[in-house]
Short mmCIF file of C-alpha atoms and ligand atoms in Angstrom, two decimals:
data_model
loop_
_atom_site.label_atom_id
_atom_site.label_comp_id
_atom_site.label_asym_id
_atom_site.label_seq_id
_atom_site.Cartn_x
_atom_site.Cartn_y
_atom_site.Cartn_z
CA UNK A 1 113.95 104.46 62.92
CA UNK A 2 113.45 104.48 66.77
CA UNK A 3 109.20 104.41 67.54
CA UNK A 4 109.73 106.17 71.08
CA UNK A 5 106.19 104.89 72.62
CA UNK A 6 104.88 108.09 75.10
CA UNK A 7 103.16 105.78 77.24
CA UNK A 8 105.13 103.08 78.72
CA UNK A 9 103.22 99.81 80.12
CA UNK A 10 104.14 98.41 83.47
CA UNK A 11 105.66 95.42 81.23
CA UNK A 12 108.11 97.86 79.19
CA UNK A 13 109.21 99.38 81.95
CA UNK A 14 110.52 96.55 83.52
CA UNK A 15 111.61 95.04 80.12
CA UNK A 16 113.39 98.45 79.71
CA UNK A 17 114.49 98.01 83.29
CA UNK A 18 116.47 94.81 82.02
CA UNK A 19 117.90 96.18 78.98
CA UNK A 20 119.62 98.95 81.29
CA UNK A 21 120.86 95.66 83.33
CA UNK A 22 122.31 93.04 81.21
CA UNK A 23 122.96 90.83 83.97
CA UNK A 24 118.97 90.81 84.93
CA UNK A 25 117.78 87.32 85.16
CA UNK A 26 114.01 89.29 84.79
CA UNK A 27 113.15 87.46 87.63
CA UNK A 28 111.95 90.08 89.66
CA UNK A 29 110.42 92.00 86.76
CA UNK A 30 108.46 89.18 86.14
CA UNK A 31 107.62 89.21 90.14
CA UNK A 32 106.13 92.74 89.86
CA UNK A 33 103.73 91.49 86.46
CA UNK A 34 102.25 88.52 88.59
CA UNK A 35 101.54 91.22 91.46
CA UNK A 36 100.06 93.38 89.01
CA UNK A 37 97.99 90.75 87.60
CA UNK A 38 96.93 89.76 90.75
CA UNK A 39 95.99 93.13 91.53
CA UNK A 40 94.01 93.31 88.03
CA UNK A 41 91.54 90.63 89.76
CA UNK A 42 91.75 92.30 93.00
CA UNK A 43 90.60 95.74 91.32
CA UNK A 44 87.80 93.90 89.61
CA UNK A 45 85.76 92.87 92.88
CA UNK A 46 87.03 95.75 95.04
CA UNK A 47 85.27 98.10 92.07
CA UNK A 48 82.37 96.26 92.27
CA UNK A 49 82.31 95.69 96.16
CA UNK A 50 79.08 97.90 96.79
CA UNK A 51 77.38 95.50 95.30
CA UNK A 52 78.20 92.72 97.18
CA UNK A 53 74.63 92.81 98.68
CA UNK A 54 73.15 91.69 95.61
CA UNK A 55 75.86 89.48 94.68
CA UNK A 56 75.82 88.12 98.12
CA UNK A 57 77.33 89.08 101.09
CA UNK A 58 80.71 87.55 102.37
CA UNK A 59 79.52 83.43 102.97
CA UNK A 60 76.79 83.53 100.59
CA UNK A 61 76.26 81.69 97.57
CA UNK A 62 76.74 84.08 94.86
CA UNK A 63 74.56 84.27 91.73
CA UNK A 64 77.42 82.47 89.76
CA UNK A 65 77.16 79.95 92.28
CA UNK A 66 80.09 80.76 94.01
CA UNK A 67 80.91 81.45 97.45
CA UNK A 68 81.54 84.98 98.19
CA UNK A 69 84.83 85.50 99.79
CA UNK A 70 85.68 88.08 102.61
CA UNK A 71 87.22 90.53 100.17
CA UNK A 72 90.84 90.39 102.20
CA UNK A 73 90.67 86.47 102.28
CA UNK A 74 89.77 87.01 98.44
CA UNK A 75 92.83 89.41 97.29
CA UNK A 76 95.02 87.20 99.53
CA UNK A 77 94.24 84.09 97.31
CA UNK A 78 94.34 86.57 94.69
CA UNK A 79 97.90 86.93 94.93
CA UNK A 80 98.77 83.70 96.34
CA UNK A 81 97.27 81.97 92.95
CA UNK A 82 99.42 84.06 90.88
CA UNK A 83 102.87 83.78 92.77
CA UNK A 84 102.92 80.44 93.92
CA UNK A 85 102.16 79.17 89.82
CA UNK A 86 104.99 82.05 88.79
CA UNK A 87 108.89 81.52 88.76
CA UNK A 88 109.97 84.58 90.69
CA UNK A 89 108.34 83.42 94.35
CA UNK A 90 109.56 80.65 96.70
CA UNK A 91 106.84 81.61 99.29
CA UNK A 92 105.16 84.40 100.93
CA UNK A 93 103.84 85.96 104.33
CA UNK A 94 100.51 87.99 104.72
CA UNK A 95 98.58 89.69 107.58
CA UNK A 96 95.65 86.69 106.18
CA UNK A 97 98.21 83.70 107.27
CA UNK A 98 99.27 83.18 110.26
CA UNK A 99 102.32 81.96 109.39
CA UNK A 100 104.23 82.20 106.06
CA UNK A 101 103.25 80.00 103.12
CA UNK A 102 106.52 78.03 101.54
CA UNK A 103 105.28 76.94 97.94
CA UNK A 104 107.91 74.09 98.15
CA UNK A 105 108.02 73.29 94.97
CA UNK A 106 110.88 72.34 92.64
CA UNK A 107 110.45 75.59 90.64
CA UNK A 108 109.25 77.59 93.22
CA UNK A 109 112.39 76.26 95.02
CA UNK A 110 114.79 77.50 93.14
CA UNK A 111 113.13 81.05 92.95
CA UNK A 112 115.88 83.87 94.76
CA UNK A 113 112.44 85.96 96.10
CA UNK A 114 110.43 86.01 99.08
CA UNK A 115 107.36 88.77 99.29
CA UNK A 116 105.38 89.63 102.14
CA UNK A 117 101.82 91.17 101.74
CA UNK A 118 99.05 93.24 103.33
CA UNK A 119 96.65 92.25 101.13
CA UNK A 120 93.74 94.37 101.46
CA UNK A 121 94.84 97.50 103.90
CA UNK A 122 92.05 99.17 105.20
CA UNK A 123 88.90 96.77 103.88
CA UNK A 124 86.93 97.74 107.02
CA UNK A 125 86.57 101.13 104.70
CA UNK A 126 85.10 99.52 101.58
CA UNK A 127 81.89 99.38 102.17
CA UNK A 128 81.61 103.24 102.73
CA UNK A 129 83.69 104.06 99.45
CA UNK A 130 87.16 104.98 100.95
CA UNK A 131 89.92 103.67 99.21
CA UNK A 132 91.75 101.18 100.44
CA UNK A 133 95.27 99.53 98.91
CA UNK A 134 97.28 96.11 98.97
CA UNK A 135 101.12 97.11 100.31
CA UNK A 136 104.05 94.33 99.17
CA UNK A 137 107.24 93.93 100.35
CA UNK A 138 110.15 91.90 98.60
CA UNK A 139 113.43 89.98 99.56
CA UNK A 140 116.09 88.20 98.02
CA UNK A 141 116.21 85.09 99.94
CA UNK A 142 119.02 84.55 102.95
CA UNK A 143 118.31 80.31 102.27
CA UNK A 144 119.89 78.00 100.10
CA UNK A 145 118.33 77.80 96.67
CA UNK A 146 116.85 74.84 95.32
CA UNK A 147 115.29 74.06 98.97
CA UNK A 148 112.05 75.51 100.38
CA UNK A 149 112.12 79.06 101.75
CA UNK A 150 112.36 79.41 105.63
CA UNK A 151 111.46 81.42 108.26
CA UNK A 152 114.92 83.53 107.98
CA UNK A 153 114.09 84.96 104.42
CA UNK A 154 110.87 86.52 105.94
CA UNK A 155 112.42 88.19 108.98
CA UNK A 156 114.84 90.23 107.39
CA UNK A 157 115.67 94.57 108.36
CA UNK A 158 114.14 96.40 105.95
CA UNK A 159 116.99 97.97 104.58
CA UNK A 160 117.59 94.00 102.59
CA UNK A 161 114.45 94.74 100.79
CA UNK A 162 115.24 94.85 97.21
CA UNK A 163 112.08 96.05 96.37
CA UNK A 164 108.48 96.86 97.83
CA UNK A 165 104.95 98.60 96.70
CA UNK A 166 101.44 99.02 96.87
CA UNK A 167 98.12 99.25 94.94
CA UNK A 168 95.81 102.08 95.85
CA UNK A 169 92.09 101.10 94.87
CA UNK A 170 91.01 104.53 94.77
CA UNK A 171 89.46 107.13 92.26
CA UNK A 172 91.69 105.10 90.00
CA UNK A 173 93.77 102.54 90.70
CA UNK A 174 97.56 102.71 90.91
CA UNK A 175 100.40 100.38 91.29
CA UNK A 176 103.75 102.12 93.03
CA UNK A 177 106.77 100.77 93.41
CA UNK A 178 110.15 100.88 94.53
CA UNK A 179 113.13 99.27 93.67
CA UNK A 180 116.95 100.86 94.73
CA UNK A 181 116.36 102.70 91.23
CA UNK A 182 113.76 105.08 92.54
CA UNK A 183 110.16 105.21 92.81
CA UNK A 184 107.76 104.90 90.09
CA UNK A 185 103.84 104.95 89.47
CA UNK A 186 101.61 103.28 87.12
CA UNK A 187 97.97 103.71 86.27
CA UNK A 188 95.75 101.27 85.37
CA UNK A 189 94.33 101.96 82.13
CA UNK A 190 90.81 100.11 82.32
CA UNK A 191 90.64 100.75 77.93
CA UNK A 192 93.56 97.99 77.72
CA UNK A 193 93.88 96.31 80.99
CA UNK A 194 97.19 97.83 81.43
CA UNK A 195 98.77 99.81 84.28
CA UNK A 196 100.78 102.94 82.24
CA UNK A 197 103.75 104.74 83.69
CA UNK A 198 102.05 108.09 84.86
CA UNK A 199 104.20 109.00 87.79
CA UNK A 200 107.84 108.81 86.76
CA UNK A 201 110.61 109.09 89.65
CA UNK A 202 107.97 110.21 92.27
CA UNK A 203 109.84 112.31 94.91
CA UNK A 204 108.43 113.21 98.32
CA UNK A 205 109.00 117.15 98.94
CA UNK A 206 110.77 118.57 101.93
CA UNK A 207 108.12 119.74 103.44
CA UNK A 208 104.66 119.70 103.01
CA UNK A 209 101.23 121.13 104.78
CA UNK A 210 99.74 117.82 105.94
CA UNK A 211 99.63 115.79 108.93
CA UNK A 212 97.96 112.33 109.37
CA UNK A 213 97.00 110.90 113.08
CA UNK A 214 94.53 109.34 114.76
CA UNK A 215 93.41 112.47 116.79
CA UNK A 216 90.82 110.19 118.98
CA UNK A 217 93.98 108.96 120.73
CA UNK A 218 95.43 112.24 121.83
CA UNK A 219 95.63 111.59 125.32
CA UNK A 220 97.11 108.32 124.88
CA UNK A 221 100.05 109.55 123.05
CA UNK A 222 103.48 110.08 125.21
CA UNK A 223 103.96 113.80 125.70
CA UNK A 224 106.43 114.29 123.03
CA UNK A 225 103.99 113.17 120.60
CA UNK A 226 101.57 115.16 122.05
CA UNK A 227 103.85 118.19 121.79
CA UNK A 228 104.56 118.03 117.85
CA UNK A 229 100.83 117.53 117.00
CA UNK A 230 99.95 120.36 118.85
CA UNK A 231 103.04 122.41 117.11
CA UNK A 232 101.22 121.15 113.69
CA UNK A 233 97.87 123.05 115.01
CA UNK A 234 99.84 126.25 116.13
CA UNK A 235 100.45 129.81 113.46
CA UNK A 236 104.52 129.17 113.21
CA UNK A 237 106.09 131.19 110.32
CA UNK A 238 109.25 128.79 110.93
CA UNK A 239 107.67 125.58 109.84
CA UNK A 240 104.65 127.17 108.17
CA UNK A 241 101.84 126.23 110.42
CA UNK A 242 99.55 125.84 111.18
CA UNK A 243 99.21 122.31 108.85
CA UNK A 244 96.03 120.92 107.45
CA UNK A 245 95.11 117.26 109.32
CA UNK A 246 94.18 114.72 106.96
CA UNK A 247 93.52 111.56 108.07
CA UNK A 248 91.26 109.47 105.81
CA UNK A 249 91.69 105.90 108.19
CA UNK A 250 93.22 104.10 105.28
CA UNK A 251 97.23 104.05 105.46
CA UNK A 252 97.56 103.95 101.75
CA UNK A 253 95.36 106.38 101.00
CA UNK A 254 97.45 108.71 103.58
CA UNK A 255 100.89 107.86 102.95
CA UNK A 256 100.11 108.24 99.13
CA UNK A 257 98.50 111.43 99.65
CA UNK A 258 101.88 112.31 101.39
CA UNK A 259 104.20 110.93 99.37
CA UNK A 260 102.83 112.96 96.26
CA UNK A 261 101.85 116.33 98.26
CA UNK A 262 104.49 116.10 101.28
CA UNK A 263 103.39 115.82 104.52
CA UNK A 264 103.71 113.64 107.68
CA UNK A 265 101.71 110.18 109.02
CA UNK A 266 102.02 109.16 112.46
CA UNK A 267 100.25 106.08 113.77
CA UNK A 268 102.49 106.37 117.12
CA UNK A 269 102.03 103.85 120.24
CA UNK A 270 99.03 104.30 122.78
CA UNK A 271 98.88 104.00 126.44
CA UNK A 272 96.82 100.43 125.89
CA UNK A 273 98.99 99.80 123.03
CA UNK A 274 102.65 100.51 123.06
CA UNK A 275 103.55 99.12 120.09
CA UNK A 276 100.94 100.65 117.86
CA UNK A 277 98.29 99.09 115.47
CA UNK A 278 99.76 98.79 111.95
CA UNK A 279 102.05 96.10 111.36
CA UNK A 280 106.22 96.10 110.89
CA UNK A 281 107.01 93.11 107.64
CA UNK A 282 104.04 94.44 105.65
CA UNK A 283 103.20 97.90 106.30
CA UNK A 284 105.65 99.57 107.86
CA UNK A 285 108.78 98.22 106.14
CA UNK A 286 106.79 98.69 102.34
CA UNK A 287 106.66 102.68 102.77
CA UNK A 288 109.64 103.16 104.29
CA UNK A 289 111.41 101.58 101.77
CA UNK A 290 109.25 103.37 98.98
CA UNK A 291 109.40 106.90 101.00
CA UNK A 292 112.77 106.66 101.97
CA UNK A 293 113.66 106.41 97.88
CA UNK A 294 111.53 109.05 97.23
CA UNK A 295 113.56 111.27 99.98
CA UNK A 296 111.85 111.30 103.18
CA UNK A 297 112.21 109.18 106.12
CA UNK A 298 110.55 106.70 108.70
CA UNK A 299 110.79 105.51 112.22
CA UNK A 300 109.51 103.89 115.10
CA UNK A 301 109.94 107.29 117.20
CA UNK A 302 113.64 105.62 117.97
CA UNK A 303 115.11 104.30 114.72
CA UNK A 304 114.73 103.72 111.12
CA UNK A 305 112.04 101.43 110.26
CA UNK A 306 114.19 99.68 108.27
CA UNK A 307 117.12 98.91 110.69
CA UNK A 308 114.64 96.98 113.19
CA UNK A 309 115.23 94.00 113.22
CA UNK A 310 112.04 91.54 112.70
CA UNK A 311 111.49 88.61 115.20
CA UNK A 312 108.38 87.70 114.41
CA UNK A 313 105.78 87.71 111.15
CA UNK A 314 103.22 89.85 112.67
CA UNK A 315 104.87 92.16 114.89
CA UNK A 316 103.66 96.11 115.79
CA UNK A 317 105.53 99.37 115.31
CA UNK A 318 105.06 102.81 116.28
CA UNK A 319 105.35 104.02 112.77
CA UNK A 320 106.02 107.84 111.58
CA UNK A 321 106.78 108.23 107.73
CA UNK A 322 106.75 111.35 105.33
CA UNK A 323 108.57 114.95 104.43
CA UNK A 324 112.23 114.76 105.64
CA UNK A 325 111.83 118.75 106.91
CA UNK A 326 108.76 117.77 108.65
CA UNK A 327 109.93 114.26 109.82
CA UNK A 328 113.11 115.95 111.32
CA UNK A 329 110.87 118.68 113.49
CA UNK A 330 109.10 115.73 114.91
CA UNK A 331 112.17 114.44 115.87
CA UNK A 332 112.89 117.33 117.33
CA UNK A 333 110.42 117.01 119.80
CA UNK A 334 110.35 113.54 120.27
CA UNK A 335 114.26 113.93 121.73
CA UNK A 336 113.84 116.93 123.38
CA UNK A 337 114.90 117.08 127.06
P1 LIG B 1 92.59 103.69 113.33
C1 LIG B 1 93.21 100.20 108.49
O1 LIG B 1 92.49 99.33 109.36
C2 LIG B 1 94.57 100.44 109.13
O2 LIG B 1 95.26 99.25 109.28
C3 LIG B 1 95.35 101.43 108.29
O3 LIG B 1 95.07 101.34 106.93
C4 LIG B 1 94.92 102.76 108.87
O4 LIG B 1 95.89 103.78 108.71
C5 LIG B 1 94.72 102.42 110.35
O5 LIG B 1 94.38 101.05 110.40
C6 LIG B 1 93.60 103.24 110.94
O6 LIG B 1 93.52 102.84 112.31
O7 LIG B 1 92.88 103.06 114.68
O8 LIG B 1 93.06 105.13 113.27
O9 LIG B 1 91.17 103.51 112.85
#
C-alpha cells in the first residue's frame, strides 16, 4: 500500500529529490535543511522585531540578558552557526563580511559547496512592517577538496550556480528555491515548524501588469531607461498598458511579487551611481538564476546576469529581472538607435 502524503515537507522533497537521483550524495539537500533551519531562527526574531523596544534595542542588554543584535548581523550568524557546524559548506560570503568566511575545517574541507548570502535584504524596512527576505546563492566549488575554500569558488558567473533561493519574511514566510530542476516554494507551517511544499514548479508568466523602479531617480536614469518606464505609464493595446507600478523598497518582496504575478523590476544605474545599488554574488545572481528557471530573464541592461563575470565579493549591477515578453520590450528600448 503506497500512503501518498498531500503535503510534502521541505525534508521529503529533497529526500524525494534523491530518490529520483541515485547518484545524490544528499549533500546539497542537506545544504538547503541547514538554510532552512537557519531561517526558522531568523523568522523567530524578525516576527517579533516590533518589539525590539521592549526587548531592547540593537546594543542593549536584553531582558534574557543578552545582547541584542542588529537584526542583519543576527540572521548572518544565524546562518553562519548552522553551515559552518553542517557537512554540505566549506565557507561562505555575505553582504555582513567583508570578505568571505573559509570554515577550514577538516569536514568542512572536504564539503563540494560554497554559498553566498544576503542575509537580511531590506532590514531598513522592518521596523515599519514591510517584509523583507534573506536571498542565497550556491556553488559547487572550482578548489581542490579536502583543502580550505578560496577566493575562486566565490567569484564564479552565475550560470555555475547549481542552486540559489530566498526567504520572504512576509504575511507568511516562504522559502523558494531553485535548483536546474525548476523552481519550487515552501511555506512555513508555524503548527509543526515545518516549511510545506505550497508552490510546486513556480513559473513566471510572459507577461504581466507590473513594473517595479525607484521612480525618485527618474532623471538620473539614461534615456533609454527613461523611455520604457514612460512606455509602462502610456494606454498601448500592444503591450497592454498602461502597467500598474509597484514598488514596495524591498527586492524580495518585488521580485516575488513578480515572479508569481509577472511583471518587471528594474533597479537600473544612476547618474551618481553607474553601477546601481543592489549587489551582483548575492542579489542579483540569486533571482536570476531562480527567474530564469521559472522562464523569464535578467540583465545588467547589456548581458545576462549570469554570464558576468564576478571580480570582486561585493560588486554593483544595474539589475533588470522579470516577464520574458516584458523583459524583451525593455530591451527593445534599451538598444534602440
Ligand atoms: P531604494 C533594500 O535596501 C534594497 O537593497 C533592496 O531590497 C531594495 O529593492 C532596494 O534596496 C531599494 O533601494 O534606493 O529604491 O530605496
Amino acid at each position: 500500500m503506497i500512503i501518498n502524503r498531500r503535503i510534502q515537507t521541505l525534508d521529503e522533497f529533497t529526500i524525494q529529490q534523491m530518490r529520483d537521483f541515485p547518484h545524490a550524495t544528499g549533500e546539497l539537500a542537506g545544504l538547503l535543511r541547514d538554510i532552512g533551519l537557519a531561517a526558522k531562527r531568523v523568522n523567530v526574531e524578525v516576527n517579533k522585531a516590533g518589539l525590539v523596544d521592549i526587548l531592547g534595542d540593537a546594543g542593549s542588554i536584553n531582558v534574557q540578558g543578552e545582547e541584542v543584535k542588529k537584526l542583519d548581523v543576527y540572521a548572518n550568524n544565524q546562518f553562519v552557526g548552522v553551515l559552518q557546524h553542517g557537512i554540505s559548506c566549506a565557507g561562505i560570503g555575505s553582504e555582513e563580511l567583508d570578505d568571505i568566511l573559509v570554515f577550514d575545517d577538516p569536514v568542512s574541507n572536504n564539503s563540494k559547496y560554497v554559498c553566498l548570502f544576503d542575509p537580511l535584504d531590506g532590514s531598513s524596512n522592518i521596523d515599519v512592517n514591510v517584509s523583507i527576505g534573506t536571498i542565497f546563492s550556491v556553488f559547487r566549488r572550482v578548489s581542490e577538496l579536502g583543502k580550505p575554500a578560496t577566493q575562486e569558488d566565490f567569484l564564479q558567473q552565475g550560470n555555475k550556480q547549481v542552486a540559489a533561493g530566498y526567504v520572504i519574511y512576509g504575511s507568511s514566510t516562504m522559502l523558494v528555491y531553485a535548483t536546474r530542476r525548476g523552481v519550487n516554494g515552501f511555506t512555513l507551517d508555524p503548527s509543526i515548524g515545518e516549511y510545506t511544499l505550497s508552490h510546486p514548479n513556480i513559473t513566471c508568466p510572459d507577461k504581466g501588469k507590473m513594473y517595479s523602479v525607484n521612480h525618485g531617480n527618474f532623471f538620473q536614469y539614461d534615456e533609454p531607461v527613461k523611455k520604457y518606464i514612460t512606455a509602462c505609464q502610456k494606454k498601448d493595446k500592444t503591450n497592454g498598458g498602461p502597467y500598474t507600478q509597484r514598488y514596495i523598497g524591498s527586492m524580495v518582496a518585488d521580485v516575488h511579487r513578480n515572479l508569481i504575478k509577472g511583471g518587471i523590476f528594474m533597479y537600473p544605474g544612476t547618474t551618481d551611481k553607474p553601477k546601481g545599488k543592489l549587489r551582483l554574488l548575492y542579489e542579483c545572481n540569486p533571482f536570476a538564476f531562480i527567474v530564469e528557471r521559472a522562464g523569464g530573464l535578467a540583465t545588467n541592461g547589456k548581458i545576462r546576469i549570469l554570464d558576468v563575470q564576478p571580480t570582486e565579493l561585493h560588486q554593483r549591477t544595474p539589475f533588470f529581472i522579470g516577464s520574458k515578453g516584458m523583459m524583451e520590450e525593455l530591451e527593445s528600448h534599451l538598444t534602440e538607435k
